[in-house]
Amino acid sequence: MTHNSTCISIPPLAHTIDDGFFDHRCIWVNGPVIVGAGPSGLSVAAALKQQGVPFVVVDRADCIASLWQHRTYDRLKLHLPKQFCQLPNFPFPEEFPAYPSKFQFISYLESYANHFDITPRFNETVQSAKYDETFGLWRVKTISLSPKPTEVEYICRWLVVATGENSEKVVPEFEGMEEFGGHVMHACDYKSGEAYHGKRVLVVGCGNSGMEISLDLCNHDAKPSMVVRSSVHVLPREILGKSTFEVAISLMKWLPLHMVDKMLLIIARLVLGNTEKYGLKRPSTGPLQLKNAAGKTPVLDIGALQKIRAGEIKVVTGIKKFRQGAVELVNGEVLEIDSVILATGYRSNVPSWLKENEFFSSDGIPKSPFPNGWKGKAGLYAVGFTRRGLSGASLDAINVAQDIAKSWKEETKQKRKSVAARHRRCISHF
């Protein structure tokens, strides 16, 4: 088998002829390679575009924001008001509601990409990214299988990791799952409770996804039981007509974090009552402190708690094992169930392809906590790993773009001086 290789620059892309299984190309990028075309990657690209810095965005999916387009349920809305979720330099349309729907947010992201003329290279899966110390450059290898198998190696000075904290689903193993016999899916594949009418569904997980999927199942006349294995903070989404997040931000201007946590818990008790009597035990650490320390987001209730109080959503303890058509819980209770939905979260996939072990930890999150986790060594950057949602990603994107633009402009200026000097020498010799 033989392979053809071509080394070219962006733009334009050169045509190569393949007489083997893989078409090989080597592409020099006069700027950064951005891995990921979600909100984080788009934010960096837009900020670089405004600075006049060229770039390439690659993504393994066939569209921007594939998590939102392919792996979210239909009833999903932004958990925070739109002003806290907009990307840099492009506000949401005024006619959008305070909490835009999934489909409105996707429309917003597509408008964002069009506005800043961002055209990612889709269906390219990064196999590896490694820093070449000899040449002081990053080598990013991707593979795409459509329209024909192609292996591309991008050579660049800067690498921006924008794949985010939620790039891979977490699927825990349970004893007896192969004996269960019913339908099992991860929350990323769940769209609507319409197909579960009258079904007994076990929802594993009590975060925002677990709560909202349970609520959606109720609204479609299913019979959900929700597994709550650990403690969880449940807060009202709004307090006196204002977003709980907005209230917390305002309070933090005047009070220390632990005091704000105490106030939020007092308000939550007044609005929601004692959640512990429904099986939702609160952690000993406050909601904001827990978010900062462990990245665990509090649940913002939009109606699930009312269903729990009414007994329409049954809260159950952890799973011991599955059996045919049923699950045995750690307290000995046995539930007959038809289906299982795993609302067990996501994780970063960075360790699987980034050949670097100083900046990122083994779980694929930068070792330096917010706000210092956006810049590594040798031109390596990260966006969207702050555990602070879209607002954190936007802050990262602005910092990264400004830092790269400064270096890029300095290097471009030096190259121009070098070219001009060579030109003058040529003229003098002539």
Coordinates of C-alpha atoms in Angstrom, one line a residue:
M1 CA 0.0 0.0 0.0
T2 CA 1.3 3.5 -0.8
H3 CA 0.3 6.9 0.5
N4 CA 0.6 10.3 -1.0
S5 CA 1.5 13.3 1.2
T6 CA 1.3 17.0 0.5
C7 CA 2.4 19.9 2.7
I8 CA 0.4 23.0 2.1
S9 CA -0.9 26.1 4.0
I10 CA -4.2 27.5 5.0
P11 CA -5.7 29.0 2.9
P12 CA -6.1 27.5 0.4
L13 CA -6.3 23.7 0.6
A14 CA -4.5 21.7 -2.0
H15 CA -5.9 18.8 -3.9
T16 CA -4.1 15.4 -3.4
I17 CA -4.4 12.2 -5.3
D18 CA -4.8 9.0 -3.2
D19 CA -3.7 5.6 -4.6
G20 CA -3.9 3.8 -1.2
F21 CA -6.5 3.5 1.5
F22 CA -5.7 6.9 3.1
D23 CA -5.2 10.2 1.5
H24 CA -2.4 11.9 3.6
R25 CA -2.1 15.6 3.8
C26 CA 0.1 18.0 5.8
I27 CA -1.3 21.5 6.3
W28 CA 0.6 24.5 7.7
V29 CA -1.8 26.8 9.6
N30 CA -0.7 30.4 9.8
G31 CA -2.4 30.8 13.2
P32 CA -4.0 28.4 15.8
V33 CA -5.8 25.2 15.3
I34 CA -9.0 25.2 17.4
V35 CA -10.3 21.7 18.3
G36 CA -14.1 21.8 18.9
A37 CA -16.9 23.8 17.1
G38 CA -19.2 24.2 20.1
P39 CA -19.8 27.5 21.9
S40 CA -16.3 27.6 23.2
G41 CA -14.6 27.1 19.9
L42 CA -16.9 29.5 18.1
S43 CA -16.2 32.2 20.7
V44 CA -12.4 31.9 20.2
A45 CA -12.8 31.9 16.5
A46 CA -15.0 35.0 16.5
A47 CA -12.6 36.9 18.8
L48 CA -9.6 35.9 16.6
K49 CA -11.5 37.0 13.5
Q50 CA -11.9 40.4 15.0
Q51 CA -8.2 40.6 15.6
G52 CA -7.4 39.6 12.1
V53 CA -5.8 36.3 13.1
P54 CA -6.3 33.3 10.7
F55 CA -7.3 29.9 12.2
V56 CA -8.7 26.5 11.5
V57 CA -11.5 24.9 13.5
V58 CA -11.9 21.1 13.3
D59 CA -14.7 19.1 14.8
R60 CA -15.5 15.3 14.7
A61 CA -19.2 16.0 14.2
D62 CA -21.1 17.1 11.1
C63 CA -22.3 20.4 12.6
I64 CA -21.6 23.2 15.1
A65 CA -22.5 22.6 18.7
S66 CA -23.2 18.8 18.2
L67 CA -23.8 18.3 21.9
W68 CA -26.8 20.7 21.6
Q69 CA -28.0 19.5 18.2
H70 CA -27.6 15.7 18.7
R71 CA -27.4 15.0 22.4
T72 CA -30.0 17.0 24.3
Y73 CA -33.6 16.4 25.0
D74 CA -36.3 18.5 23.3
R75 CA -37.7 20.3 26.3
L76 CA -34.3 21.6 27.3
K77 CA -33.9 25.4 28.0
L78 CA -31.0 27.4 29.1
H79 CA -30.8 27.2 32.9
L80 CA -29.6 30.8 33.2
P81 CA -31.1 34.0 31.7
K82 CA -29.9 34.7 28.2
Q83 CA -27.8 37.7 29.2
F84 CA -25.5 35.3 31.1
C85 CA -25.2 32.9 28.2
Q86 CA -24.5 35.1 25.2
L87 CA -21.2 34.7 23.4
P88 CA -18.8 37.6 23.0
N89 CA -19.9 40.6 20.9
F90 CA -23.2 39.1 19.7
P91 CA -26.3 39.4 22.0
F92 CA -29.3 37.2 21.8
P93 CA -32.2 38.6 19.7
E94 CA -34.5 40.8 21.8
E95 CA -37.5 38.7 20.9
F96 CA -36.0 35.6 22.5
P97 CA -37.5 34.7 25.9
A98 CA -35.5 35.1 29.2
Y99 CA -34.6 31.3 29.0
P100 CA -34.2 30.4 25.4
S101 CA -35.1 26.9 24.2
K102 CA -32.6 24.4 22.9
F103 CA -33.8 25.1 19.3
Q104 CA -33.5 28.9 19.8
F105 CA -30.0 28.5 21.2
I106 CA -28.9 26.4 18.3
S107 CA -30.3 29.1 15.9
Y108 CA -28.4 31.7 17.9
L109 CA -25.1 29.7 17.5
E110 CA -25.7 29.2 13.7
S111 CA -26.3 33.0 13.4
Y112 CA -23.1 33.6 15.4
A113 CA -21.0 31.4 13.1
N114 CA -22.5 33.1 10.0
H115 CA -22.0 36.6 11.4
F116 CA -18.3 36.0 12.0
D117 CA -17.9 33.9 8.9
I118 CA -16.7 30.8 10.8
T119 CA -16.5 27.7 8.7
P120 CA -15.3 24.7 10.7
R121 CA -13.8 21.6 9.0
F122 CA -16.4 19.0 10.1
N123 CA -16.2 15.2 10.3
E124 CA -12.5 15.4 11.3
T125 CA -11.7 13.4 14.4
V126 CA -8.5 14.4 16.2
Q127 CA -6.3 11.3 16.7
S128 CA -3.4 13.0 18.4
A129 CA -2.0 16.4 19.2
K130 CA 1.7 16.6 20.1
Y131 CA 4.2 19.5 20.6
D132 CA 7.3 19.1 18.5
E133 CA 10.1 20.6 20.7
T134 CA 12.6 20.4 17.9
F135 CA 10.7 22.8 15.7
G136 CA 8.6 24.5 18.3
L137 CA 5.3 23.6 16.6
W138 CA 2.2 21.6 17.3
R139 CA 1.4 18.6 15.2
V140 CA -2.4 17.8 15.1
K141 CA -3.4 14.6 13.3
T142 CA -7.0 14.1 12.3
I143 CA -8.9 11.4 10.4
S144 CA -12.0 11.8 8.3
L145 CA -13.8 9.0 6.6
S146 CA -16.1 11.0 4.3
P147 CA -16.2 11.4 1.4
K148 CA -13.1 9.2 1.4
P149 CA -10.6 8.2 4.1
T150 CA -8.2 11.1 4.7
E151 CA -5.5 11.6 7.3
V152 CA -4.5 15.3 7.8
E153 CA -1.6 16.6 9.9
Y154 CA -2.0 20.3 10.8
I155 CA 1.2 22.1 11.8
C156 CA 0.7 25.2 13.9
R157 CA 2.2 27.5 16.5
W158 CA -0.8 27.5 18.7
L159 CA -3.3 24.9 19.8
V160 CA -6.7 25.7 21.4
V161 CA -8.5 22.9 23.1
A162 CA -12.2 23.8 23.0
T163 CA -13.8 20.3 23.3
G164 CA -15.2 21.2 26.7
E165 CA -16.1 19.2 29.9
N166 CA -18.9 17.3 28.3
S167 CA -17.5 15.6 25.2
E168 CA -18.0 12.0 26.3
K169 CA -20.9 10.4 28.1
V170 CA -20.3 8.6 31.3
V171 CA -21.9 5.1 31.4
P172 CA -21.4 3.3 34.8
E173 CA -21.4 -0.5 35.0
F174 CA -24.1 -2.2 37.1
E175 CA -24.3 -5.8 38.1
G176 CA -26.9 -7.8 36.2
M177 CA -27.5 -5.1 33.5
E178 CA -27.1 -7.8 30.8
E179 CA -30.0 -9.7 32.5
F180 CA -32.3 -6.8 32.7
G181 CA -33.7 -7.2 29.1
G182 CA -35.4 -3.8 29.0
H183 CA -34.5 -0.7 27.1
V184 CA -31.4 1.2 28.4
M185 CA -30.1 4.5 27.1
H186 CA -28.0 7.4 28.2
A187 CA -29.6 10.8 28.6
C188 CA -27.7 12.1 25.6
D189 CA -29.9 9.9 23.4
Y190 CA -33.2 10.9 25.1
K191 CA -35.4 13.3 23.2
S192 CA -38.9 13.1 24.6
G193 CA -41.1 11.1 27.0
E194 CA -43.7 10.6 24.3
A195 CA -42.5 7.0 23.7
Y196 CA -42.7 6.2 27.4
H197 CA -46.4 6.6 27.9
G198 CA -47.5 4.3 30.8
K199 CA -44.0 2.9 31.1
R200 CA -42.1 2.4 34.4
V201 CA -38.8 4.2 33.9
L202 CA -35.8 4.3 36.2
V203 CA -33.8 7.6 35.8
V204 CA -30.3 7.1 37.2
G205 CA -29.1 10.5 38.4
C206 CA -30.6 13.6 40.1
G207 CA -28.8 16.5 38.5
N208 CA -30.5 19.0 36.2
S209 CA -30.8 16.4 33.4
G210 CA -32.2 13.7 35.7
M211 CA -34.7 16.1 37.2
E212 CA -35.9 17.5 33.9
I213 CA -36.1 14.1 32.2
S214 CA -38.1 12.8 35.1
L215 CA -40.4 15.8 34.8
D216 CA -40.8 15.3 31.1
L217 CA -41.6 11.6 31.6
C218 CA -44.4 12.7 34.1
N219 CA -45.8 15.1 31.6
H220 CA -46.1 12.3 29.1
D221 CA -47.9 10.0 31.6
A222 CA -44.9 7.7 32.3
K223 CA -44.1 6.5 35.8
P224 CA -40.5 7.6 36.6
S225 CA -38.4 6.6 39.6
M226 CA -35.3 8.7 40.1
V227 CA -32.1 7.3 41.7
V228 CA -30.5 9.7 44.2
R229 CA -27.2 8.1 45.3
S230 CA -25.7 11.2 47.0
S231 CA -26.7 14.6 48.4
V232 CA -27.9 17.3 46.1
H233 CA -28.7 21.1 46.3
V234 CA -32.0 22.0 44.8
L235 CA -32.7 25.7 44.4
P236 CA -35.6 27.6 42.9
R237 CA -34.8 28.8 39.4
E238 CA -36.1 32.3 40.3
I239 CA -36.5 34.3 43.5
L240 CA -39.2 37.0 43.4
G241 CA -39.1 37.1 39.6
K242 CA -35.3 37.3 39.4
S243 CA -32.9 34.5 38.4
T244 CA -31.3 32.8 41.4
F245 CA -28.0 33.1 39.7
E246 CA -28.5 36.8 39.2
V247 CA -29.4 37.2 42.9
A248 CA -26.3 35.3 43.9
I249 CA -24.0 37.4 41.6
S250 CA -25.5 40.6 43.2
L251 CA -25.0 39.3 46.7
M252 CA -21.4 38.3 46.1
K253 CA -20.5 41.9 45.4
W254 CA -21.2 42.7 49.0
L255 CA -20.8 39.4 51.0
P256 CA -18.3 36.5 51.2
L257 CA -19.2 33.3 49.4
H258 CA -20.2 31.3 52.5
M259 CA -22.6 34.1 53.6
V260 CA -24.2 34.1 50.1
D261 CA -24.6 30.3 50.4
K262 CA -26.3 30.6 53.7
M263 CA -28.8 33.2 52.3
L264 CA -29.5 31.0 49.2
L265 CA -30.2 28.0 51.5
I266 CA -32.6 30.1 53.7
I267 CA -34.4 31.3 50.6
A268 CA -34.6 27.8 49.1
R269 CA -36.1 26.5 52.4
L270 CA -38.7 29.2 52.4
V271 CA -39.6 28.7 48.7
L272 CA -39.2 24.9 48.3
G273 CA -39.6 23.7 51.9
N274 CA -37.6 20.9 53.4
T275 CA -36.4 18.8 50.5
E276 CA -34.8 16.2 52.7
K277 CA -38.1 14.7 53.7
Y278 CA -38.6 13.8 50.0
G279 CA -35.2 12.0 49.8
L280 CA -33.2 14.9 48.6
K281 CA -30.5 15.4 51.2
R282 CA -28.5 18.6 51.0
P283 CA -24.6 18.5 51.0
S284 CA -22.8 20.0 54.0
T285 CA -21.0 22.4 51.7
G286 CA -23.0 25.3 50.3
P287 CA -24.1 25.3 46.7
L288 CA -21.7 28.0 45.4
Q289 CA -18.7 26.6 47.4
L290 CA -19.5 23.1 46.1
K291 CA -19.7 24.4 42.5
N292 CA -16.3 26.1 42.8
A293 CA -14.6 23.2 44.6
A294 CA -16.0 20.2 42.7
G295 CA -17.8 21.6 39.7
K296 CA -21.1 20.2 40.9
T297 CA -23.9 22.4 39.7
P298 CA -27.0 22.8 41.9
V299 CA -30.3 21.8 40.5
L300 CA -32.5 24.7 39.5
D301 CA -36.0 23.5 39.9
I302 CA -38.6 24.1 37.2
G303 CA -41.3 21.8 38.5
A304 CA -39.9 18.4 39.3
L305 CA -40.0 19.0 43.0
Q306 CA -43.8 19.5 42.9
K307 CA -44.1 16.1 41.1
I308 CA -41.9 14.5 43.8
R309 CA -44.1 15.9 46.5
A310 CA -47.2 14.6 44.7
G311 CA -45.6 11.2 44.4
E312 CA -45.6 11.3 40.6
I313 CA -41.8 11.1 40.6
K314 CA -40.5 8.5 43.1
V315 CA -37.1 9.1 44.7
V316 CA -35.2 5.9 45.4
T317 CA -31.8 5.0 46.8
G318 CA -28.8 3.7 45.0
I319 CA -28.7 0.6 42.8
K320 CA -27.5 -2.8 44.1
K321 CA -28.0 -4.8 40.9
F322 CA -30.4 -5.4 38.0
R323 CA -32.4 -8.5 37.3
Q324 CA -34.8 -9.4 34.6
G325 CA -37.4 -6.6 34.3
A326 CA -36.5 -5.2 37.7
V327 CA -33.8 -3.4 39.8
E328 CA -32.8 -4.2 43.4
L329 CA -31.9 -1.1 45.4
V330 CA -29.3 -0.9 48.2
N331 CA -32.0 -0.8 50.8
G332 CA -33.4 -4.1 49.6
E333 CA -36.4 -2.7 47.7
V334 CA -37.1 -4.3 44.3
L335 CA -38.7 -2.2 41.6
E336 CA -40.3 -3.6 38.4
I337 CA -39.2 -1.4 35.5
D338 CA -39.5 -1.3 31.8
S339 CA -36.7 1.1 30.8
V340 CA -33.6 2.8 32.2
I341 CA -32.3 6.3 31.4
L342 CA -28.8 7.0 32.6
A343 CA -28.6 10.7 33.5
T344 CA -25.0 10.0 34.7
G345 CA -23.2 12.9 33.1
Y346 CA -20.3 13.5 30.8
R347 CA -16.6 13.9 30.9
S348 CA -13.7 15.4 29.0
N349 CA -12.0 13.3 26.3
V350 CA -8.8 15.4 26.1
P351 CA -6.5 12.7 27.7
S352 CA -7.4 10.3 24.8
W353 CA -5.8 12.6 22.1
L354 CA -3.7 15.3 23.7
K355 CA -0.1 14.0 24.2
E356 CA 0.7 16.4 27.1
N357 CA 0.5 15.8 30.8
E358 CA 1.5 19.0 32.6
F359 CA -1.4 21.4 31.8
F360 CA -4.4 18.9 31.9
S361 CA -5.1 16.5 34.7
S362 CA -6.0 12.9 34.2
D363 CA -9.7 13.7 34.1
G364 CA -9.2 16.1 31.2
I365 CA -9.6 19.4 33.1
P366 CA -6.8 22.0 33.4
K367 CA -4.9 21.6 36.7
S368 CA -4.9 25.4 37.4
P369 CA -8.4 26.5 38.7
F370 CA -10.4 29.3 37.4
P371 CA -9.5 32.0 36.3
N372 CA -6.0 30.7 35.5
G373 CA -6.8 27.5 33.6
W374 CA -6.9 29.0 30.0
K375 CA -3.1 29.2 29.2
G376 CA -0.5 26.4 29.2
K377 CA 3.0 26.3 27.8
A378 CA 4.3 26.3 24.3
G379 CA 1.2 27.9 22.7
L380 CA -1.4 25.5 24.4
Y381 CA -4.7 27.0 25.4
A382 CA -8.0 25.7 26.9
V383 CA -11.5 27.2 26.6
G384 CA -14.7 25.9 28.2
F385 CA -13.2 24.0 31.2
T386 CA -14.0 26.5 33.9
R387 CA -17.1 24.7 35.2
R388 CA -18.8 28.0 34.9
G389 CA -20.9 27.4 31.8
L390 CA -21.1 29.7 28.8
S391 CA -20.1 32.8 30.7
G392 CA -16.9 31.1 31.8
A393 CA -16.2 29.9 28.3
S394 CA -16.7 33.5 26.9
L395 CA -14.2 34.9 29.4
D396 CA -11.6 32.2 28.4
A397 CA -12.2 32.9 24.8
I398 CA -11.5 36.6 25.1
N399 CA -8.3 36.0 27.1
V400 CA -7.1 33.3 24.7
A401 CA -7.8 35.4 21.5
Q402 CA -6.0 38.4 22.9
D403 CA -3.0 36.4 24.0
I404 CA -2.7 34.6 20.6
A405 CA -3.3 37.8 18.6
K406 CA -0.5 39.6 20.5
S407 CA 2.0 36.8 19.7
W408 CA 0.8 36.4 16.2
K409 CA 1.1 40.1 15.4
E410 CA 4.6 40.3 16.9
E411 CA 5.8 37.2 14.9
T412 CA 4.1 38.6 11.7
K413 CA 5.9 41.9 12.2
Q414 CA 9.2 40.2 12.6
K415 CA 8.7 38.1 9.5
R416 CA 7.8 41.2 7.5
K417 CA 11.0 42.9 8.7
S418 CA 13.0 39.8 7.8
V419 CA 11.5 39.7 4.3
A420 CA 12.0 43.5 3.8
A421 CA 15.7 43.1 4.9
R422 CA 16.2 40.2 2.4
H423 CA 14.5 42.3 -0.3
R424 CA 16.9 45.3 0.4
R425 CA 19.9 43.0 0.2
C426 CA 18.7 41.6 -3.1
I427 CA 18.3 45.1 -4.5
S428 CA 21.7 46.2 -3.3
H429 CA 23.4 43.2 -4.9
F430 CA 21.5 43.8 -8.1

